[in-house]
CSV table of C-alpha atoms in Angstrom, one decimal:
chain,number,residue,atom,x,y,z
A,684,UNK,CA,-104.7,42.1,-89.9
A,685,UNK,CA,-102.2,44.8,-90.6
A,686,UNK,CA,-98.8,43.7,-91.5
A,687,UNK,CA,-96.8,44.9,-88.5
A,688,UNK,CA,-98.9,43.3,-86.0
A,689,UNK,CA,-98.3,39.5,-87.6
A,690,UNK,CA,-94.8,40.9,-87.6
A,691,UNK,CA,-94.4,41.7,-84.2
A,692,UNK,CA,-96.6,38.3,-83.4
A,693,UNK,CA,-93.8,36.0,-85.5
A,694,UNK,CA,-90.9,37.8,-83.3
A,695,UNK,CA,-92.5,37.3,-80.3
A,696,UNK,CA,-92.5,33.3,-81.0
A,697,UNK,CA,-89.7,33.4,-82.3
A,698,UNK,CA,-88.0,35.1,-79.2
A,699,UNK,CA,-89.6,33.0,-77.4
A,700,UNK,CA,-89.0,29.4,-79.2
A,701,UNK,CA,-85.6,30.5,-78.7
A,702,UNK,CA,-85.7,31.3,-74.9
A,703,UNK,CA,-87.8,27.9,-74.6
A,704,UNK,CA,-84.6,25.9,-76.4
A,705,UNK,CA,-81.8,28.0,-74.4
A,706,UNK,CA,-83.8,27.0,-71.1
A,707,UNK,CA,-83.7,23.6,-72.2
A,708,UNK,CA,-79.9,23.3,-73.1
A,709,UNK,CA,-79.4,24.8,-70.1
A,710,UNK,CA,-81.3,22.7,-67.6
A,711,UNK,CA,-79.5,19.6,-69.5
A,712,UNK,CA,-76.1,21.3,-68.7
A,713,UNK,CA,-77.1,21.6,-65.3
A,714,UNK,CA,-78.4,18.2,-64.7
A,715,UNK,CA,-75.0,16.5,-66.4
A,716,UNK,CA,-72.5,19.0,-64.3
A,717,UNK,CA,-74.7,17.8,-61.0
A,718,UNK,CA,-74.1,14.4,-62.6
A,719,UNK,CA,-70.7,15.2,-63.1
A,720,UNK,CA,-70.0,16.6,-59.3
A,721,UNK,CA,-72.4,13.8,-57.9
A,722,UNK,CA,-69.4,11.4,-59.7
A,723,UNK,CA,-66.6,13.2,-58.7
A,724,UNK,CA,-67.9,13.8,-55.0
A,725,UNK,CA,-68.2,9.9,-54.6
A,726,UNK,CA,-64.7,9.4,-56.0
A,727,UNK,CA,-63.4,11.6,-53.4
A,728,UNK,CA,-65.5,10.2,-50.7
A,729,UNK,CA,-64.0,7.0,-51.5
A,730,UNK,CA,-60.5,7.9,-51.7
A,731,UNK,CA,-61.2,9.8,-48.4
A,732,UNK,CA,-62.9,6.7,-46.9
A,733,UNK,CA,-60.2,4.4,-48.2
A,734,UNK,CA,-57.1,6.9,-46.9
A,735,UNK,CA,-58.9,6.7,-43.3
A,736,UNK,CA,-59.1,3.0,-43.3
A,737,UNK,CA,-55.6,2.8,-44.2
A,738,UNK,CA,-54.2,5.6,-41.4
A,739,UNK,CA,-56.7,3.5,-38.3
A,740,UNK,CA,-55.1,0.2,-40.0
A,741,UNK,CA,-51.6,2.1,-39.4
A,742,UNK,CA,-52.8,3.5,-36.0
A,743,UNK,CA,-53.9,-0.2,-34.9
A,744,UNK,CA,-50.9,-1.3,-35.7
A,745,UNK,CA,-48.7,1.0,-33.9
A,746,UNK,CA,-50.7,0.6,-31.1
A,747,UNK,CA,-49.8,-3.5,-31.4
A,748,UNK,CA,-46.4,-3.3,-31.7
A,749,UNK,CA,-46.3,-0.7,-28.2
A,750,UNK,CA,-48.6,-3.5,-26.4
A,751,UNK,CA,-46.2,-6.2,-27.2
A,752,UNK,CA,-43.1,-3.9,-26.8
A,753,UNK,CA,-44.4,-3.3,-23.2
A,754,UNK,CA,-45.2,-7.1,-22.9
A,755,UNK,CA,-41.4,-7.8,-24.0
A,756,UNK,CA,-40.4,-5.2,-21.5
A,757,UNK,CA,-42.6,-6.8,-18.3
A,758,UNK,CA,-41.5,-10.0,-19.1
A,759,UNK,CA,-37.8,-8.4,-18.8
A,760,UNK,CA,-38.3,-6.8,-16.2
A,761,UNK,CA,-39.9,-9.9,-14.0
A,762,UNK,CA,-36.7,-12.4,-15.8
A,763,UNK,CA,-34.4,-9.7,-14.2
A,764,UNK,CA,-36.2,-9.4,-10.9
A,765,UNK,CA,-36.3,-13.6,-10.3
A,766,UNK,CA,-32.6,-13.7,-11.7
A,767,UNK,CA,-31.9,-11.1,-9.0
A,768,UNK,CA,-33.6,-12.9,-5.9
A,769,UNK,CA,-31.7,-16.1,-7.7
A,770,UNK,CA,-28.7,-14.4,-6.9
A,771,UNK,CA,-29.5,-13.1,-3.4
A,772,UNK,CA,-30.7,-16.8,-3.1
A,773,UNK,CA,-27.3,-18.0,-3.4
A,774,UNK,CA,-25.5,-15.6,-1.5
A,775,UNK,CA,-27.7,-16.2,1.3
A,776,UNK,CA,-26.9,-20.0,1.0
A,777,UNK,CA,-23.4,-19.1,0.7
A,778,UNK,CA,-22.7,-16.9,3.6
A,779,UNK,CA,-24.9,-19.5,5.5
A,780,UNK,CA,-21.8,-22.0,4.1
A,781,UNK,CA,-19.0,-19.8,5.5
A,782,UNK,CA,-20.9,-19.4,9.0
A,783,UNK,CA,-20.9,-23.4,9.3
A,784,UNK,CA,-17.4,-23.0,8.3
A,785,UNK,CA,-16.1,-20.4,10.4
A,786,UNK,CA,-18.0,-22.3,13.5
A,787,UNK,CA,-16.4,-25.2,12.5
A,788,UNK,CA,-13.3,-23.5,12.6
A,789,UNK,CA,-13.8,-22.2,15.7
A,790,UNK,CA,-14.8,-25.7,17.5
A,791,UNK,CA,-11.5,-27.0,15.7
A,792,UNK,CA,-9.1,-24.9,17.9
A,793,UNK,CA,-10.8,-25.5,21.1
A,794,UNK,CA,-10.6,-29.6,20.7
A,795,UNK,CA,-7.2,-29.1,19.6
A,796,UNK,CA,-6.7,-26.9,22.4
A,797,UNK,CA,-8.3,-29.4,25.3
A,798,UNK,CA,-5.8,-32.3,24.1
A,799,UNK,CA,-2.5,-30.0,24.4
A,800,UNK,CA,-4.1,-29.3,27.6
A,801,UNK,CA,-4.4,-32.7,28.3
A,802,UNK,CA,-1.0,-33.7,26.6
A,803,UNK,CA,1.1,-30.6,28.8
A,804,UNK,CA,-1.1,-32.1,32.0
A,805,UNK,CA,0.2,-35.4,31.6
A,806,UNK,CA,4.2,-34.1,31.4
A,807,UNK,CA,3.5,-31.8,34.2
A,808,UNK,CA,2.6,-34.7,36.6
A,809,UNK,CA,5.7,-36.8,35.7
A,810,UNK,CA,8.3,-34.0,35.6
A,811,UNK,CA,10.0,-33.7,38.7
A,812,UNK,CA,12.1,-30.4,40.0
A,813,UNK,CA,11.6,-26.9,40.0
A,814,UNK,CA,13.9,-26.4,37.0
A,815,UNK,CA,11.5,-28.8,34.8
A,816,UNK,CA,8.4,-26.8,36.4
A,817,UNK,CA,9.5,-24.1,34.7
A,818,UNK,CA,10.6,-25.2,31.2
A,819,UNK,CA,6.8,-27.0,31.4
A,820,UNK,CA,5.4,-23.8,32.2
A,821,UNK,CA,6.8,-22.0,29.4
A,822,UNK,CA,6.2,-24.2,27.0
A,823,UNK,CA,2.6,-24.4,27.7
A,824,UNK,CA,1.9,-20.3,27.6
A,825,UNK,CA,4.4,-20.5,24.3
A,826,UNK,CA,2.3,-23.8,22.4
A,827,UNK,CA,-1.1,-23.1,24.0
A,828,UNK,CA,-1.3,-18.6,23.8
A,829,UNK,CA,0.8,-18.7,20.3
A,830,UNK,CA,-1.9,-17.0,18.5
A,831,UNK,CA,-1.2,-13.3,18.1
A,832,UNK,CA,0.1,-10.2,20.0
A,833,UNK,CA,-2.4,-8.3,17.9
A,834,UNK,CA,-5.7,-8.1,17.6
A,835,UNK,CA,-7.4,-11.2,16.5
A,836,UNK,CA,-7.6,-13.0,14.0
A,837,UNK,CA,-4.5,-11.2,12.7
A,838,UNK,CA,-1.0,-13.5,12.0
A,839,UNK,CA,1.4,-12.8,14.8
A,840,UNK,CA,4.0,-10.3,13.8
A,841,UNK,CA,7.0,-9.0,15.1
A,842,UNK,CA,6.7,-4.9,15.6
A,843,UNK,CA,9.6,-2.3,14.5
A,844,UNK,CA,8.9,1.0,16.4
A,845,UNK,CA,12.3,3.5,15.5
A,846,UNK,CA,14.7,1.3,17.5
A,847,UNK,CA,12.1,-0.6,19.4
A,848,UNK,CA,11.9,-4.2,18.5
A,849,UNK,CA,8.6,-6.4,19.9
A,850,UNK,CA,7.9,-10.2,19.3
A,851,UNK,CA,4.9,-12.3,20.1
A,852,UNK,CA,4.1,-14.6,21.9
A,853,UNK,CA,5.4,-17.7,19.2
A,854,UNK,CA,8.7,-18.7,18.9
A,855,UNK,CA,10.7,-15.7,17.6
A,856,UNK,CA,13.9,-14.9,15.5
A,857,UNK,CA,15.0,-12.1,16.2
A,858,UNK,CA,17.5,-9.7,14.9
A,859,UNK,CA,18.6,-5.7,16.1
A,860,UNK,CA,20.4,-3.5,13.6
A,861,UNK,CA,23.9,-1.9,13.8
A,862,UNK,CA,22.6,0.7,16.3
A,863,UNK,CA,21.6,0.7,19.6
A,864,UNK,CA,18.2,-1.1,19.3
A,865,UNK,CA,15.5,-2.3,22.5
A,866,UNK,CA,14.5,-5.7,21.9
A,867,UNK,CA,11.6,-7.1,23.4
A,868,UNK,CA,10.8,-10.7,23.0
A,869,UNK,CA,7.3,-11.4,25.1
A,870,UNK,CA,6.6,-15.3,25.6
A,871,UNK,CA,7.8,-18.1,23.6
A,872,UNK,CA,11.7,-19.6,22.8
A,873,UNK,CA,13.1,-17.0,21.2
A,874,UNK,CA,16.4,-16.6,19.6
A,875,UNK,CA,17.6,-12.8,20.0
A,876,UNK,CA,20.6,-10.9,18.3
A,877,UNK,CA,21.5,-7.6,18.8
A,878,UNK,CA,24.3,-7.3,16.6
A,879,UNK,CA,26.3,-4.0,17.1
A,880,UNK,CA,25.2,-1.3,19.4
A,881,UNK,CA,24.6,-0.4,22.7
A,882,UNK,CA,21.6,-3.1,23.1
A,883,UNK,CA,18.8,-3.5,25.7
A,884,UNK,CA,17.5,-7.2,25.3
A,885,UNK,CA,14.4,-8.8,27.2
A,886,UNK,CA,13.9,-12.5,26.4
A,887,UNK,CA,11.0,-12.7,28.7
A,888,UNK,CA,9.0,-15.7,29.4
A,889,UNK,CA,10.3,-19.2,27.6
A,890,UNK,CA,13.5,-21.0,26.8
A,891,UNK,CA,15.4,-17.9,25.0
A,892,UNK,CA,18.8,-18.0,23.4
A,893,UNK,CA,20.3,-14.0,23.5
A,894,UNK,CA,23.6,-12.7,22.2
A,895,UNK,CA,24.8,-9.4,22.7
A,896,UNK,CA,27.6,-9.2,20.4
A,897,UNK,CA,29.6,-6.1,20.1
A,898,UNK,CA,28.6,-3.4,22.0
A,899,UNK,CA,27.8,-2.7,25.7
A,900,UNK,CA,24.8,-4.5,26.3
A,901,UNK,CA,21.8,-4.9,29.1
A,902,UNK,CA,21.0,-8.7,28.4
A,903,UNK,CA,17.5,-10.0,30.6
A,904,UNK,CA,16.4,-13.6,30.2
A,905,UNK,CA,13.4,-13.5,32.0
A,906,UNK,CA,11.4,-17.0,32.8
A,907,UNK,CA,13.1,-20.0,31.6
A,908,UNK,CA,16.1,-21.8,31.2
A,909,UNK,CA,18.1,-18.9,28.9
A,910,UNK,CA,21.1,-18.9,27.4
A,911,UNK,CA,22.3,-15.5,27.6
A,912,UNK,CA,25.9,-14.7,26.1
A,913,UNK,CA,27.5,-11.2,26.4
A,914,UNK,CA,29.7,-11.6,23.5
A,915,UNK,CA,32.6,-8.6,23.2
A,916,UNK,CA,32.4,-5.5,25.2
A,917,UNK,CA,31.1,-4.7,28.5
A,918,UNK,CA,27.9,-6.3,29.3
A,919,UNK,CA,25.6,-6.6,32.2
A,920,UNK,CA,23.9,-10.0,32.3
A,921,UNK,CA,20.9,-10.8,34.0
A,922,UNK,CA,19.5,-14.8,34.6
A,923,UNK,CA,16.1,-14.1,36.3
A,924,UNK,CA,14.1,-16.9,37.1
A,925,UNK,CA,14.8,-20.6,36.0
A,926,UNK,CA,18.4,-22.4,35.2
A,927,UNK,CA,20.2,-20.2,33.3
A,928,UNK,CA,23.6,-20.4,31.6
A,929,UNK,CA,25.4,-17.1,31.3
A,930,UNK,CA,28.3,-16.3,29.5
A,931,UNK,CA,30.1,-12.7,29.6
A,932,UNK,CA,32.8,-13.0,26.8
A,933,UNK,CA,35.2,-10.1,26.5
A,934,UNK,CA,35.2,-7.2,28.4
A,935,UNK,CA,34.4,-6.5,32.1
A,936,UNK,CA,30.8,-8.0,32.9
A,937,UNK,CA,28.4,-7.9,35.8
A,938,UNK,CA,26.7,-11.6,35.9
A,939,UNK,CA,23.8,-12.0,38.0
A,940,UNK,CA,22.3,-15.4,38.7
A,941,UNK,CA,18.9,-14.8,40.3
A,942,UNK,CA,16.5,-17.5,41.1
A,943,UNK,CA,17.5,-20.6,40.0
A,944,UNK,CA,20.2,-22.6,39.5
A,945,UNK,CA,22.8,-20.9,37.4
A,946,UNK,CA,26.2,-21.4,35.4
A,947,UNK,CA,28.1,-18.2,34.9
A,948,UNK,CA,31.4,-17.9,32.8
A,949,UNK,CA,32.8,-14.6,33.1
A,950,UNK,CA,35.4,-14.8,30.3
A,951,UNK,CA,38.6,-12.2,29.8
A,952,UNK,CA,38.0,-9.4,31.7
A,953,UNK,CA,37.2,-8.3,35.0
A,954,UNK,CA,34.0,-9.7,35.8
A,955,UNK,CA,31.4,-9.6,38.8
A,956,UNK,CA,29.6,-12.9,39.7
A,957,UNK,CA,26.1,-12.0,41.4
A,958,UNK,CA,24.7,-15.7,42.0
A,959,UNK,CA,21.6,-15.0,43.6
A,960,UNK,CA,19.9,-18.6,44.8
A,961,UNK,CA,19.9,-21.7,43.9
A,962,UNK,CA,22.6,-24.2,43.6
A,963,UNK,CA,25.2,-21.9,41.5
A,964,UNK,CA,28.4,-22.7,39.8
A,965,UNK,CA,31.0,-19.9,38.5
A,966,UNK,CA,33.4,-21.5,36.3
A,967,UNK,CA,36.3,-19.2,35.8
A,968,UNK,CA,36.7,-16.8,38.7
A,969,UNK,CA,39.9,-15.2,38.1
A,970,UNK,CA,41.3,-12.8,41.2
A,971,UNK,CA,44.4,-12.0,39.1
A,972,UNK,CA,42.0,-11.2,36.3
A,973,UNK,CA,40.2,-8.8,38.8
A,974,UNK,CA,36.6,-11.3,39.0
A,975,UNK,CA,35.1,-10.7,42.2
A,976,UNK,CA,31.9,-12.4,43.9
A,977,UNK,CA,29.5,-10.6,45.6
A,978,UNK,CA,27.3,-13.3,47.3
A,979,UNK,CA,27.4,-16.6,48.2
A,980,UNK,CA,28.5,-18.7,44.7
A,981,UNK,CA,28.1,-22.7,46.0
A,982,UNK,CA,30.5,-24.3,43.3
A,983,UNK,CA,33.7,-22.1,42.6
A,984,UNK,CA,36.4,-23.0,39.4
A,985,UNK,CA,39.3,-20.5,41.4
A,986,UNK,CA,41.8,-19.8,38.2
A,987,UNK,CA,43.7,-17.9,40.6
């Protein structure tokens, strides 16, 4: 065989020896980086795996602690809502507790009301006169009515209008300023001062006691035994109905008895005696003083 041709023959197995041992160190490569990725694939799977347990853990418990926030918050909400219908509970009772009371109240005026009627009916019958009518009458509109001149259920209180004065119905003290002042009474035994000024003074219905002092004053008793006094100054004095006692003081006053039977002292001055009906009694008429009488006067002190 020639010499080149076993040449050629020994490169070709060598070549290819040498292929057959590169193939082979290169399938064993391949196979341990497959066994390599295989390992590091399932260490990152796991990780992966583990990470997602641990975030639905996380996620379930969130989800927990919202259910039994919202369970906290229901139960809250229901502890607020039977507190509040606790509440309005009580209320109810209570303003059910104040309408007893206030009906109460109510019933307690009217019984007290029947035995004054019963008490004032009993005096009426054994009184005798037409003097002792009248006190009885006013005494019964003054202790029965004395609630208010207002509106109800307001306290009675006396009323100050510029230099208007008004009372109630109750027993009254009353007392005008240093100016001409209008004094109004209403029912009930008053007690009535107008102090200085030109004063305008109606006791009305009761048992009133009225003083003029200074100033020239208008001076009305109304109903009722009144005492009326005219005090200094010129004053017109005027008894109305019932047994009145009138006194003018100083100055030159105009008495007039009305209905009733009346004493009248006209004072210094020259005074006018009006006595009206009734049994009346004038108990200084002075002619040298200037007194004069207008009607008939049935009892007459003459001071000449």
């Amino acid at each position: 065989m020639d010499k080149k041709v076993v040449l050629t023959l020994m490169l070709y197995v060598y070549l290819g020896l040498m292929l057959t041992s590169e193939f082979f160190v290169l399938g064993s490569n391949a196979s341990t980086d497959n066994a390599n990725f295989d390992h590091i694939k399932s260490k990152i799977t796991g990780r992966f795996s583990v990470e997602q347990s641990e975030e639905q853990e996380e996620s379930n418990n969130i989800r927990e602690d919202s259910n039994n926030n919202d369970d906290e918050e229901q139960h809250d909400e229901e502890g607020k809502e039977r507190g509040e219908e606790a509440d309005e509970n009580l209320d109810n009772e209570q303003e059910d507790g104040n309408e007893d009371a206030e009906r109460q109240d109510d019933d307690q005026p009217n019984e007290n009301e029947d035995e004054e009627d019963k008490v004032l009916s009993s005096s009426g019958s054994s009184e005798q006169g037409s003097s002792e009518g009248s006190s009885s009458r006013s005494t019964s509109e003054s202790e029965a009515g004395c609630v208010s001149n207002t509106v109800e259920p307001e306290e009675p209180e006396i009323k100050k209008d510029g230099n208007t004065i008004t009372g109630t119905i109750c027993d009254d003290e009353i007392k005008g300023s240093n100016k001409p002042d209008i004094i109004r009474a209403l029912a009930g035994n008053d007690d009535i001062t107008g102090r200085d000024g030109d004063d305008i003074i109606y006791g009305n219905d009761g048992d009133d006691i009225i003083h003029g002092n200074d100033g020239d004053d208008v001076l009305q008793g109304g109903e009722g035994d009144d005492r009326i006094h005219g005090d200094g100054r010129n004053d017109i004095l005027v008894g109305g109905a019932g047994d009145n006692y009138l006194s003018g003081g100083d100055g030159d006053d105009k008495i007039f008895g009305g209905i009733g039977n009346d004493v009248m002292l006209g004072g210094e001055g020259a005074d006018q005696f009006d006595c009206g009906d009734g049994i009346d009694t004038v108990l200084d008429y002075s002619l040298s003083q200037g007194d004069t009488i207008n009607t008939n006067c049935e009892i007459v002190n003459n001071l000449q």
